[in-house]
Short mmCIF file of C-alpha atoms in Angstrom, two decimals:
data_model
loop_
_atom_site.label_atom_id
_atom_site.label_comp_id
_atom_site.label_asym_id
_atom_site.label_seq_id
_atom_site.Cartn_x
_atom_site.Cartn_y
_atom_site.Cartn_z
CA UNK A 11 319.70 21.18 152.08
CA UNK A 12 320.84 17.81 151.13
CA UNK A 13 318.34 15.34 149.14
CA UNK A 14 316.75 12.44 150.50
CA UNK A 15 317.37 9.20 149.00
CA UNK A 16 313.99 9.11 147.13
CA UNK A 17 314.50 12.34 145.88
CA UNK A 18 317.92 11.63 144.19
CA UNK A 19 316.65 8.23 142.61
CA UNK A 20 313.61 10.00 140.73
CA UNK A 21 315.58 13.07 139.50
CA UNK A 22 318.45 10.72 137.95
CA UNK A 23 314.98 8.10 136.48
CA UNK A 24 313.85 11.22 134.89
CA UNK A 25 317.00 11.99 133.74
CA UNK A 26 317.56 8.87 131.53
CA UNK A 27 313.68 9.03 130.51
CA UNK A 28 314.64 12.63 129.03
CA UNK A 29 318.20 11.26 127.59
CA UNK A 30 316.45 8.59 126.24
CA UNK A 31 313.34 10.47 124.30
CA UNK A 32 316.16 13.00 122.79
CA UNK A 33 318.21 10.08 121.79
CA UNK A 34 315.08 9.00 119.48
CA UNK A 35 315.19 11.91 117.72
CA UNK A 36 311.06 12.89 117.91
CA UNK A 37 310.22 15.74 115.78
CA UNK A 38 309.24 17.79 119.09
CA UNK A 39 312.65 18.47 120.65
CA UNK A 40 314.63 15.20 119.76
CA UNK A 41 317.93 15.17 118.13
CA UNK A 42 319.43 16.26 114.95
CA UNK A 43 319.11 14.35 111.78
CA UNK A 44 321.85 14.58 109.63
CA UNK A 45 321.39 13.78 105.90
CA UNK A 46 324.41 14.66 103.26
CA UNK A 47 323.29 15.03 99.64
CA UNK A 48 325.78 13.99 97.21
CA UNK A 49 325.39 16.35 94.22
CA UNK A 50 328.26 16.96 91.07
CA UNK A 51 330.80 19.22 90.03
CA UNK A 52 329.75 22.92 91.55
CA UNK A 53 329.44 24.10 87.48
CA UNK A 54 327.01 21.18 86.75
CA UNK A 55 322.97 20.48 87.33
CA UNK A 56 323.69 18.34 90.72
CA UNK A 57 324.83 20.90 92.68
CA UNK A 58 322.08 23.68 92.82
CA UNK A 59 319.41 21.29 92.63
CA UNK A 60 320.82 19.00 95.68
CA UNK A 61 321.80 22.21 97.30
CA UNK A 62 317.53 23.45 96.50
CA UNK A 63 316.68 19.91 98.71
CA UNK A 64 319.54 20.45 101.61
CA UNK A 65 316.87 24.17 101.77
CA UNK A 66 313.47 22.51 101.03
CA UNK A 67 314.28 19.43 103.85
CA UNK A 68 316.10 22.30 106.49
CA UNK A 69 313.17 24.39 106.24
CA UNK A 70 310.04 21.62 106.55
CA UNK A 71 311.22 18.78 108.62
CA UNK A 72 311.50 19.65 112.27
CA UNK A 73 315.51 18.63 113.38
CA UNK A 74 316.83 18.29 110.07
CA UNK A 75 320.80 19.04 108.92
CA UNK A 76 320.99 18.58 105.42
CA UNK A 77 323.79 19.59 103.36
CA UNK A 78 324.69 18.90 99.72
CA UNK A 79 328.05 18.11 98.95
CA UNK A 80 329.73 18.74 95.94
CA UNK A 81 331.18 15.59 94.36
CA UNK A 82 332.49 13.36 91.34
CA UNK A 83 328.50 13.11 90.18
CA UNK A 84 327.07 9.65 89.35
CA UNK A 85 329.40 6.79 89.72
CA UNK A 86 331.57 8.65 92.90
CA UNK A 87 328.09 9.28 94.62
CA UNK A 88 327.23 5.49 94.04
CA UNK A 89 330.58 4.46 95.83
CA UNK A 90 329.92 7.14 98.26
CA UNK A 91 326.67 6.08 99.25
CA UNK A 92 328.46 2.07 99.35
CA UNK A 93 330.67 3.69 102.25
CA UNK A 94 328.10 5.54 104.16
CA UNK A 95 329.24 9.23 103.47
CA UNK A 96 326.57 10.15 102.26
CA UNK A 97 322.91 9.41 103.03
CA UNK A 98 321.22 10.58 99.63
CA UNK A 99 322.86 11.27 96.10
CA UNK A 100 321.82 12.61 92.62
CA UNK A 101 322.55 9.98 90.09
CA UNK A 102 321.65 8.83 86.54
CA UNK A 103 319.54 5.81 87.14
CA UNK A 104 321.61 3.87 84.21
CA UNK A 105 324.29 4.26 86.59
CA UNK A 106 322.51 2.84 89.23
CA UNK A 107 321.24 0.04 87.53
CA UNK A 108 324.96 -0.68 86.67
CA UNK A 109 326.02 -0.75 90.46
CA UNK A 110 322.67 -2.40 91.59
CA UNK A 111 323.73 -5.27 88.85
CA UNK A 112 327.10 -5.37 89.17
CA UNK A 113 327.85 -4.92 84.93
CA UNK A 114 329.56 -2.35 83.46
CA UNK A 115 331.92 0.15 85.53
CA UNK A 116 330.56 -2.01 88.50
CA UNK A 117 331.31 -4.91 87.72
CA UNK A 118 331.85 -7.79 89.74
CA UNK A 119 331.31 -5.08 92.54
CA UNK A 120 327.21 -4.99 92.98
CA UNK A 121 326.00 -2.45 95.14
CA UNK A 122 323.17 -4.49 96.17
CA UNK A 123 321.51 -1.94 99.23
CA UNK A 124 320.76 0.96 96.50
CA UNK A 125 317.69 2.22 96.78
CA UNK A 126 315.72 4.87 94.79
CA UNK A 127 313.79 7.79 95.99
CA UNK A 128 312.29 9.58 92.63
CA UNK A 129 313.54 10.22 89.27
CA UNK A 130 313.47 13.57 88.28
CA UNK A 131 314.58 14.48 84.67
CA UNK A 132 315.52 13.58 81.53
CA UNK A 133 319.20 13.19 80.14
CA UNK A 134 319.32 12.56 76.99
CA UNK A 135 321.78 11.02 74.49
CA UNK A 136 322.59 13.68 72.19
CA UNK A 137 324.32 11.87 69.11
CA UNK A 138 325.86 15.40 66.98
CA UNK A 139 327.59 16.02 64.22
CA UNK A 140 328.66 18.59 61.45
CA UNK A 141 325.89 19.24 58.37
CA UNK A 142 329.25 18.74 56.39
CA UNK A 143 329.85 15.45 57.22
CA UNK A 144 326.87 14.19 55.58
CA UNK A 145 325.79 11.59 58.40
CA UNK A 146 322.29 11.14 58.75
CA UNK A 147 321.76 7.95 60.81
CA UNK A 148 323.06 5.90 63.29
CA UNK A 149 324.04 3.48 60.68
CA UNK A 150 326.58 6.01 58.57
CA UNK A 151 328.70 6.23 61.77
CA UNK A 152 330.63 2.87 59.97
CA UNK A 153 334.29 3.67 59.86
CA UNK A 154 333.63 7.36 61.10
CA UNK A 155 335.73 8.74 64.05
CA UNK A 156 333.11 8.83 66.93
CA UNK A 157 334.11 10.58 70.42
CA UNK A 158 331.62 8.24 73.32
CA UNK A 159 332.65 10.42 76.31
CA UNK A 160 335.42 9.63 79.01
CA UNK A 161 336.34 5.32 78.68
CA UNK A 162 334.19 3.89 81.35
CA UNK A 163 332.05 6.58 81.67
CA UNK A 164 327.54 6.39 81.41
CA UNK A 165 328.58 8.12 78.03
CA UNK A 166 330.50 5.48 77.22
CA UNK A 167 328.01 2.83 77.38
CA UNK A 168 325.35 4.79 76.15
CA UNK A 169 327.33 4.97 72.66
CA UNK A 170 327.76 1.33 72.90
CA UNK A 171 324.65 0.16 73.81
CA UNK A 172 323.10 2.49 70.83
CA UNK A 173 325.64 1.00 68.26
CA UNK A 174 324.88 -2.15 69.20
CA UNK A 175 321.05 -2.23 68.86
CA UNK A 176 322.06 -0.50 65.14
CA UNK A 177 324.29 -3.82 64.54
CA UNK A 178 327.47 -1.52 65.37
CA UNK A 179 330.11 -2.56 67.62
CA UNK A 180 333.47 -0.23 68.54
CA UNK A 181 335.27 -2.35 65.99
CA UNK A 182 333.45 -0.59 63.78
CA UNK A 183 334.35 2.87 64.52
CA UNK A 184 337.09 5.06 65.01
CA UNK A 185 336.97 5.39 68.86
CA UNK A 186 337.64 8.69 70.90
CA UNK A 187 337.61 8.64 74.62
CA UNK A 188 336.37 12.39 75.05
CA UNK A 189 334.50 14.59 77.21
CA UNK A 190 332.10 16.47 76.25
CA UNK A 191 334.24 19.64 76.10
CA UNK A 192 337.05 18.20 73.98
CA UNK A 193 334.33 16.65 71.75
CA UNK A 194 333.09 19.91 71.04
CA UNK A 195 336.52 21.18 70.31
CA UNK A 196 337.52 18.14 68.20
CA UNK A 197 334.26 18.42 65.92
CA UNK A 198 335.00 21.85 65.47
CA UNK A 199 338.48 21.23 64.38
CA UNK A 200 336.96 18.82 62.09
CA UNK A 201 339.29 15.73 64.51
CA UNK A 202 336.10 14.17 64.80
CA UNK A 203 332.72 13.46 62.98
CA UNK A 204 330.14 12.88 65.65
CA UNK A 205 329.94 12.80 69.56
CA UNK A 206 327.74 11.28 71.84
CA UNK A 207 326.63 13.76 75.03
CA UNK A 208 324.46 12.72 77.29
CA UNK A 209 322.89 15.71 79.56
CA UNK A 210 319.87 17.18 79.30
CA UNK A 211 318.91 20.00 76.62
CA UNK A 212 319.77 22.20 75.31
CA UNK A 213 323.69 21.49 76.72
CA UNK A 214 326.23 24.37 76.80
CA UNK A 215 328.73 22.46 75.13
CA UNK A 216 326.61 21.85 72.01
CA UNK A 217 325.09 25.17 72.05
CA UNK A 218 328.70 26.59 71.71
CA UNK A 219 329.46 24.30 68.59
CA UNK A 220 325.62 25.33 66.96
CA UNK A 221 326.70 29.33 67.19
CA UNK A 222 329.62 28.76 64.35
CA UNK A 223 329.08 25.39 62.72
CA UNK A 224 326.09 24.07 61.64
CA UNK A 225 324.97 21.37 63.24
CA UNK A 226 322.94 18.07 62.82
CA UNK A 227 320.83 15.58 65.50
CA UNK A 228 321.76 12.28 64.18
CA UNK A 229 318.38 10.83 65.59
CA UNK A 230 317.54 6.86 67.42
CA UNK A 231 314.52 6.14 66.48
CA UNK A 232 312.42 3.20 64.74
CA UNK A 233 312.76 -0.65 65.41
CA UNK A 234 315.94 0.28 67.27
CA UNK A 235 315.06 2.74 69.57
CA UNK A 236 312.14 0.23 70.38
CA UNK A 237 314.89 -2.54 70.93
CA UNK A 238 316.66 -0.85 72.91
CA UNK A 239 313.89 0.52 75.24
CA UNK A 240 312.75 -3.53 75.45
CA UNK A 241 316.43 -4.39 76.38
CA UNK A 242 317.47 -1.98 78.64
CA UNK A 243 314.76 -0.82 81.34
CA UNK A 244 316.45 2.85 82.13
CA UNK A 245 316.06 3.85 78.86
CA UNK A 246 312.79 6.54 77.44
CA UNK A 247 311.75 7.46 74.53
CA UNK A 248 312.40 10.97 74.28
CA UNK A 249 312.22 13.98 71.66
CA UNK A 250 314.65 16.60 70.95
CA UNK A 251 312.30 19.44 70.39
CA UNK A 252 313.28 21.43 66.93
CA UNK A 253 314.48 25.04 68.17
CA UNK A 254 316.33 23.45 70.30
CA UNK A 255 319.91 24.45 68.58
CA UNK A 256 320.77 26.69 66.38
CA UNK A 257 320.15 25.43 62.88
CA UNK A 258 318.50 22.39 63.85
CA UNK A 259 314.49 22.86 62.84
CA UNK A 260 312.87 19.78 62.95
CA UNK A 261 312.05 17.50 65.94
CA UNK A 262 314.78 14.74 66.62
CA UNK A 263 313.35 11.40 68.19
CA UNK A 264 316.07 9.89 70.99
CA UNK A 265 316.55 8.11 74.34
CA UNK A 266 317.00 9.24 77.79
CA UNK A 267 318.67 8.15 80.98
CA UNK A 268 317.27 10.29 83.69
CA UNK A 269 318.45 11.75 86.84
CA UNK A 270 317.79 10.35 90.45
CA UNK A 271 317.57 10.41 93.70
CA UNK A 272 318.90 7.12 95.22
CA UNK A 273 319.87 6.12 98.83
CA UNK A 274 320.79 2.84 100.31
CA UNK A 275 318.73 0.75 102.89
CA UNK A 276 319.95 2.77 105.79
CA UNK A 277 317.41 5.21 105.03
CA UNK A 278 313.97 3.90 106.88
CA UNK A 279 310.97 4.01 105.03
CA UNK A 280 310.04 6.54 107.89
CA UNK A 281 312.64 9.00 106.59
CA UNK A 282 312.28 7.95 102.84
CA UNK A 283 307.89 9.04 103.11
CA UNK A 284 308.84 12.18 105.20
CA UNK A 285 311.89 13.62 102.24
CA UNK A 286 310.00 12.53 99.52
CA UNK A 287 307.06 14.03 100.32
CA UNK A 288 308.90 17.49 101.88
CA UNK A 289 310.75 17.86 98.18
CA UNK A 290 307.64 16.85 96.37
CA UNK A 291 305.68 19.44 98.28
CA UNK A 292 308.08 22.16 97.21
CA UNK A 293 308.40 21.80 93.86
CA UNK A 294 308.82 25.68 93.33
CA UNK A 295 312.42 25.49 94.58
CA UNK A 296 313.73 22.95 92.60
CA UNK A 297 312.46 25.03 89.25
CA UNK A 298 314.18 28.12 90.77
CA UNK A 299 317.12 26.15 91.61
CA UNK A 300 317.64 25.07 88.02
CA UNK A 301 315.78 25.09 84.41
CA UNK A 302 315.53 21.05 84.28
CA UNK A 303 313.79 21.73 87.85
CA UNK A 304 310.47 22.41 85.65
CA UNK A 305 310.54 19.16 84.39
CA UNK A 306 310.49 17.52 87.67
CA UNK A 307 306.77 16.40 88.66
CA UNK A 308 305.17 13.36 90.58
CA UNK A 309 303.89 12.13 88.19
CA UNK A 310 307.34 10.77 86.44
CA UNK A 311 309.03 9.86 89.75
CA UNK A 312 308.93 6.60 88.65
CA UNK A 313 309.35 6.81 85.33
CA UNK A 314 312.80 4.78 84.41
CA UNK A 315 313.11 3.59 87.85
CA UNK A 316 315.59 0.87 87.44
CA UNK A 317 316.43 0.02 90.94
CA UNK A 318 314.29 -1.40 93.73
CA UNK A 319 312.71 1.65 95.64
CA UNK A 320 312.38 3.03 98.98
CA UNK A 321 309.68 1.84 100.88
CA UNK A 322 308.79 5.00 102.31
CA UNK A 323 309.30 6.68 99.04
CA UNK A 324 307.21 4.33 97.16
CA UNK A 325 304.74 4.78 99.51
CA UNK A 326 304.31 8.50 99.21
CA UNK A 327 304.28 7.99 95.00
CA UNK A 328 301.07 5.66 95.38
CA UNK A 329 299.28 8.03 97.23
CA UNK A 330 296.08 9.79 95.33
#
Protein backbone atom coordinates (compact mmCIF):
# COMPACT_ATOMS: atom_id res chain seq x y z
CA UNK A 1 0.00 0.00 0.00
CA UNK A 2 1.56 3.16 -1.08
CA UNK A 3 2.09 6.14 1.60
CA UNK A 4 0.25 9.19 1.72
CA UNK A 5 2.00 12.34 1.38
CA UNK A 6 1.87 13.13 5.16
CA UNK A 7 3.06 9.94 5.96
CA UNK A 8 6.29 10.12 3.82
CA UNK A 9 7.15 13.77 5.09
CA UNK A 10 7.12 12.66 8.92
CA UNK A 11 9.04 9.37 8.45
CA UNK A 12 11.96 11.25 6.41
CA UNK A 13 11.56 14.52 9.61
CA UNK A 14 12.20 11.74 11.93
CA UNK A 15 14.76 10.49 10.02
CA UNK A 16 17.09 13.58 10.12
CA UNK A 17 15.96 14.16 13.92
CA UNK A 18 17.56 10.52 14.52
CA UNK A 19 20.69 11.32 12.02
CA UNK A 20 21.06 14.33 13.70
CA UNK A 21 21.05 13.13 17.64
CA UNK A 22 23.68 10.22 16.51
CA UNK A 23 25.72 12.78 14.77
CA UNK A 24 26.13 14.53 18.39
CA UNK A 25 27.57 11.74 19.72
CA UNK A 26 25.25 11.50 23.27
CA UNK A 27 26.51 8.96 25.58
CA UNK A 28 23.07 6.94 25.07
CA UNK A 29 23.45 5.59 21.53
CA UNK A 30 25.38 8.50 19.74
CA UNK A 31 28.48 8.02 17.79
CA UNK A 32 31.92 6.86 18.36
CA UNK A 33 34.56 8.96 19.91
CA UNK A 34 37.80 8.37 18.75
CA UNK A 35 40.80 9.43 20.90
CA UNK A 36 44.57 8.17 19.88
CA UNK A 37 47.08 8.20 22.73
CA UNK A 38 50.49 8.91 21.70
CA UNK A 39 52.74 6.82 23.98
CA UNK A 40 56.89 5.88 23.29
CA UNK A 41 58.98 3.27 22.10
CA UNK A 42 56.97 -0.26 22.87
CA UNK A 43 60.25 -1.15 25.42
CA UNK A 44 59.75 2.19 27.32
CA UNK A 45 57.22 3.56 30.28
CA UNK A 46 54.78 5.36 27.56
CA UNK A 47 53.57 2.53 26.06
CA UNK A 48 51.91 0.28 28.79
CA UNK A 49 50.81 3.11 30.70
CA UNK A 50 49.03 4.95 27.55
CA UNK A 51 47.99 1.54 26.47
CA UNK A 52 46.43 1.12 30.69
CA UNK A 53 44.26 4.63 29.64
CA UNK A 54 43.22 3.44 25.85
CA UNK A 55 41.55 0.24 28.68
CA UNK A 56 40.51 2.52 31.61
CA UNK A 57 38.65 5.26 28.93
CA UNK A 58 37.19 1.97 26.56
CA UNK A 59 35.81 0.45 29.53
CA UNK A 60 34.06 3.71 31.51
CA UNK A 61 33.03 6.18 28.95
CA UNK A 62 30.00 5.07 27.00
CA UNK A 63 31.14 5.31 22.88
CA UNK A 64 34.68 5.59 23.40
CA UNK A 65 37.67 4.21 20.79
CA UNK A 66 40.79 4.81 22.35
CA UNK A 67 43.94 3.44 21.23
CA UNK A 68 47.55 4.15 22.21
CA UNK A 69 49.97 4.37 19.64
CA UNK A 70 53.39 3.62 19.88
CA UNK A 71 55.63 6.53 18.92
CA UNK A 72 58.99 8.66 18.96
CA UNK A 73 57.95 9.67 22.86
CA UNK A 74 58.09 13.37 23.86
CA UNK A 75 59.10 15.75 21.20
CA UNK A 76 57.40 13.37 18.09
CA UNK A 77 54.11 13.27 20.24
CA UNK A 78 54.34 17.18 20.58
CA UNK A 79 54.57 17.50 16.66
CA UNK A 80 52.02 14.85 16.46
CA UNK A 81 49.56 16.42 18.49
CA UNK A 82 50.57 20.04 16.21
CA UNK A 83 49.15 17.90 13.17
CA UNK A 84 46.11 16.44 14.68
CA UNK A 85 47.11 12.65 14.74
CA UNK A 86 46.74 12.27 17.77
CA UNK A 87 44.24 13.61 20.31
CA UNK A 88 46.23 12.94 23.68
CA UNK A 89 50.07 12.17 24.23
CA UNK A 90 52.46 11.22 27.13
CA UNK A 91 55.12 13.81 27.34
CA UNK A 92 57.76 15.28 29.71
CA UNK A 93 56.30 18.60 30.63
CA UNK A 94 59.96 20.29 30.04
CA UNK A 95 59.28 19.30 26.64
CA UNK A 96 56.17 20.88 26.53
CA UNK A 97 57.10 23.95 27.97
CA UNK A 98 59.78 24.04 25.15
CA UNK A 99 57.07 23.71 22.32
CA UNK A 100 54.47 25.87 24.25
CA UNK A 101 57.49 28.65 24.25
CA UNK A 102 58.95 28.13 21.24
CA UNK A 103 62.94 27.78 22.85
CA UNK A 104 64.97 25.03 22.63
CA UNK A 105 64.29 22.05 20.05
CA UNK A 106 61.14 24.26 19.27
CA UNK A 107 62.33 27.02 18.52
CA UNK A 108 61.00 29.65 16.52
CA UNK A 109 58.20 26.93 16.02
CA UNK A 110 55.73 27.54 19.26
CA UNK A 111 53.14 25.15 19.63
CA UNK A 112 50.89 27.59 21.11
CA UNK A 113 47.30 25.22 21.40
CA UNK A 114 49.12 22.64 23.94
CA UNK A 115 47.25 21.94 26.61
CA UNK A 116 47.82 19.79 29.75
CA UNK A 117 45.67 17.19 31.28
CA UNK A 118 47.70 15.88 34.59
CA UNK A 119 51.20 15.22 35.37
CA UNK A 120 51.85 11.98 36.54
CA UNK A 121 55.47 11.09 37.63
CA UNK A 122 58.69 11.97 38.27
CA UNK A 123 61.78 11.78 35.83
CA UNK A 124 64.57 12.55 37.22
CA UNK A 125 68.05 13.76 36.17
CA UNK A 126 70.32 11.12 37.13
CA UNK A 127 73.93 12.76 36.94
CA UNK A 128 76.38 9.13 37.37
CA UNK A 129 79.60 8.36 37.43
CA UNK A 130 82.42 5.79 38.42
CA UNK A 131 83.60 5.81 42.44
CA UNK A 132 87.05 5.81 40.54
CA UNK A 133 86.79 8.89 39.03
CA UNK A 134 86.73 10.75 42.14
CA UNK A 135 83.88 13.34 41.14
CA UNK A 136 81.80 14.39 43.82
CA UNK A 137 79.91 17.51 42.63
CA UNK A 138 78.55 19.16 39.90
CA UNK A 139 81.39 21.51 39.99
CA UNK A 140 84.39 18.67 39.38
CA UNK A 141 82.72 17.92 36.01
CA UNK A 142 85.41 20.97 34.70
CA UNK A 143 87.35 19.55 31.83
CA UNK A 144 85.78 15.97 32.41
CA UNK A 145 84.26 14.09 29.39
CA UNK A 146 80.44 14.31 30.12
CA UNK A 147 77.88 12.22 27.81
CA UNK A 148 74.23 14.80 27.99
CA UNK A 149 72.09 12.32 25.99
CA UNK A 150 71.24 12.46 22.15
CA UNK A 151 72.19 16.55 20.77
CA UNK A 152 68.86 18.19 20.95
CA UNK A 153 67.37 15.91 23.07
CA UNK A 154 65.28 16.92 26.95
CA UNK A 155 68.64 15.21 28.12
CA UNK A 156 70.43 17.51 26.45
CA UNK A 157 69.14 20.55 27.98
CA UNK A 158 68.74 19.16 31.19
CA UNK A 159 72.74 18.82 31.35
CA UNK A 160 72.93 22.31 30.21
CA UNK A 161 70.61 23.95 32.16
CA UNK A 162 72.26 22.10 35.40
CA UNK A 163 75.84 23.25 34.31
CA UNK A 164 74.78 26.44 33.90
CA UNK A 165 73.11 27.21 37.29
CA UNK A 166 76.73 25.53 38.65
CA UNK A 167 78.55 28.43 36.50
CA UNK A 168 79.37 25.56 33.80
CA UNK A 169 78.84 25.99 30.25
CA UNK A 170 79.66 23.05 27.37
CA UNK A 171 82.87 24.96 26.79
CA UNK A 172 83.75 23.67 29.76
CA UNK A 173 83.42 20.07 29.25
CA UNK A 174 84.30 17.40 27.08
CA UNK A 175 80.92 16.90 25.28
CA UNK A 176 79.37 13.43 24.26
CA UNK A 177 76.17 13.29 22.38
CA UNK A 178 75.00 9.79 23.87
CA UNK A 179 72.08 7.85 24.72
CA UNK A 180 71.59 6.47 27.58
CA UNK A 181 72.67 2.99 26.42
CA UNK A 182 75.99 4.02 24.89
CA UNK A 183 76.58 6.14 28.04
CA UNK A 184 76.40 3.20 30.03
CA UNK A 185 78.73 1.38 27.75
CA UNK A 186 81.19 4.30 27.44
CA UNK A 187 81.46 4.72 31.39
CA UNK A 188 82.07 1.25 31.62
CA UNK A 189 84.81 1.30 29.15
CA UNK A 190 86.11 4.07 31.16
CA UNK A 191 85.37 6.55 27.41
CA UNK A 192 83.56 8.64 29.67
CA UNK A 193 83.42 10.03 33.31
CA UNK A 194 79.83 10.92 34.01
CA UNK A 195 76.38 10.82 32.15
CA UNK A 196 73.36 12.59 32.56
CA UNK A 197 69.94 10.18 32.30
CA UNK A 198 66.95 11.46 32.78
CA UNK A 199 64.06 8.68 33.47
CA UNK A 200 62.66 7.79 36.40
CA UNK A 201 64.34 5.33 39.09
CA UNK A 202 65.81 3.08 39.43
CA UNK A 203 66.63 3.01 35.30
CA UNK A 204 67.74 -0.27 33.64
CA UNK A 205 70.54 1.25 32.05
CA UNK A 206 72.16 2.39 35.32
CA UNK A 207 71.19 -0.60 37.17
CA UNK A 208 73.27 -2.62 34.56
CA UNK A 209 76.44 -0.34 35.12
CA UNK A 210 75.82 -0.58 39.36
CA UNK A 211 76.00 -4.72 39.05
CA UNK A 212 79.95 -4.52 37.95
CA UNK A 213 81.23 -1.03 38.64
CA UNK A 214 80.68 0.85 41.47
CA UNK A 215 78.85 3.62 41.10
CA UNK A 216 78.32 7.25 42.43
CA UNK A 217 75.06 9.92 42.38
CA UNK A 218 76.82 13.07 41.68
CA UNK A 219 73.95 15.02 43.54
CA UNK A 220 72.13 18.97 42.60
CA UNK A 221 71.42 20.27 45.49
CA UNK A 222 71.97 23.63 47.61
CA UNK A 223 71.75 27.31 46.30
CA UNK A 224 71.74 25.73 42.85
CA UNK A 225 69.20 23.34 42.84
CA UNK A 226 67.13 26.28 44.43
CA UNK A 227 68.19 28.50 41.34
CA UNK A 228 67.33 26.42 39.14
CA UNK A 229 63.84 25.44 40.52
CA UNK A 230 63.26 29.61 40.64
CA UNK A 231 64.39 29.75 36.92
CA UNK A 232 62.88 27.08 35.32
CA UNK A 233 59.12 26.27 36.43
CA UNK A 234 59.14 22.32 35.26
CA UNK A 235 61.70 21.58 37.44
CA UNK A 236 61.12 19.59 41.40
CA UNK A 237 63.04 19.03 43.93
CA UNK A 238 63.42 15.48 44.14
CA UNK A 239 65.44 12.69 46.18
CA UNK A 240 67.17 9.72 44.96
CA UNK A 241 66.31 7.38 47.74
CA UNK A 242 69.70 5.44 49.04
CA UNK A 243 69.08 1.61 48.05
CA UNK A 244 68.28 2.73 45.12
CA UNK A 245 71.54 1.20 43.17
CA UNK A 246 73.77 -1.03 43.97
CA UNK A 247 76.51 0.51 46.07
CA UNK A 248 74.97 3.73 46.40
CA UNK A 249 73.76 4.04 50.37
CA UNK A 250 72.97 7.34 51.13
CA UNK A 251 70.09 9.57 49.87
CA UNK A 252 71.04 11.77 46.74
CA UNK A 253 69.12 15.22 46.54
CA UNK A 254 68.17 16.06 42.55
CA UNK A 255 65.63 17.55 40.11
CA UNK A 256 62.85 16.18 38.16
CA UNK A 257 61.02 16.78 34.93
CA UNK A 258 57.88 14.78 35.11
CA UNK A 259 55.72 12.97 32.77
CA UNK A 260 52.35 14.27 31.22
CA UNK A 261 49.45 14.08 29.75
CA UNK A 262 48.98 16.99 27.27
CA UNK A 263 46.43 17.61 24.43
CA UNK A 264 45.78 20.59 22.31
CA UNK A 265 42.62 22.87 22.34
CA UNK A 266 40.66 20.51 20.20
CA UNK A 267 39.90 18.61 23.15
CA UNK A 268 36.61 20.41 24.86
CA UNK A 269 36.65 20.93 28.34
CA UNK A 270 33.60 18.45 28.12
CA UNK A 271 35.94 15.65 27.04
CA UNK A 272 39.02 16.95 29.08
CA UNK A 273 36.48 16.63 32.82
CA UNK A 274 35.04 13.26 31.51
CA UNK A 275 39.07 11.47 30.73
CA UNK A 276 40.49 13.02 33.51
CA UNK A 277 38.23 12.03 35.84
CA UNK A 278 37.67 8.22 34.12
CA UNK A 279 41.77 7.73 34.52
CA UNK A 280 41.77 9.37 37.88
CA UNK A 281 39.01 7.07 39.01
CA UNK A 282 41.04 4.02 38.04
CA UNK A 283 44.09 4.50 39.42
CA UNK A 284 44.59 0.64 40.03
CA UNK A 285 45.37 0.13 36.34
CA UNK A 286 47.85 2.49 35.79
CA UNK A 287 49.97 0.85 38.94
CA UNK A 288 49.42 -2.57 37.28
CA UNK A 289 50.29 -1.20 34.02
CA UNK A 290 53.68 -0.04 35.23
CA UNK A 291 55.82 0.46 38.65
CA UNK A 292 55.99 4.48 38.20
CA UNK A 293 52.01 3.94 37.96
CA UNK A 294 52.16 3.97 41.99
CA UNK A 295 53.43 7.22 41.99
CA UNK A 296 50.66 8.67 40.07
CA UNK A 297 47.96 10.37 42.48
CA UNK A 298 45.63 13.55 42.30
CA UNK A 299 47.08 15.10 44.38
CA UNK A 300 50.42 15.92 42.13
CA UNK A 301 48.48 16.34 38.85
CA UNK A 302 49.52 19.62 38.91
CA UNK A 303 52.58 19.52 40.30
CA UNK A 304 55.23 20.95 37.51
CA UNK A 305 52.49 21.88 35.27
CA UNK A 306 54.24 24.14 32.91
CA UNK A 307 51.71 24.64 30.26
CA UNK A 308 48.28 26.26 30.37
CA UNK A 309 45.70 23.44 31.27
CA UNK A 310 42.60 21.96 30.09
CA UNK A 311 39.64 23.51 31.16
CA UNK A 312 37.82 20.49 31.75
CA UNK A 313 40.80 18.92 33.30
CA UNK A 314 41.45 21.70 35.60
CA UNK A 315 38.15 21.58 36.55
CA UNK A 316 38.02 18.01 37.73
CA UNK A 317 41.63 18.74 39.81
CA UNK A 318 39.77 21.58 41.90
CA UNK A 319 37.15 19.47 42.88
CA UNK A 320 37.06 18.41 46.86
Amino acid sequence: MKLNTWKRATLAAGLVTAMLIAGCGGNDGGAKQYLNIGTGGTAGTYYPLGGAMAEILNKNLPNMNATAQSTGASVANVNMLKDGSIDLALIQNDIAYYAANGTEMFAGKPVTNLRGVATLYPETIQLITLQATGIQSVSDLRGKRVAVGAAGSGTDANARQILETFGLTYDDIDVRYLSFGEAAGALKDGNVDAAFVTAGFPTAAVQDIAVTNPIALIPVTGAEQEDLLAKYPYYTAITIPGGTYNGVDTDTPSVSVRAMIAATDKLSPELGYDVTKTIYSHLDRLAAAHAVGKMITKESAQDGMSIEMNAGAAKFFDEK
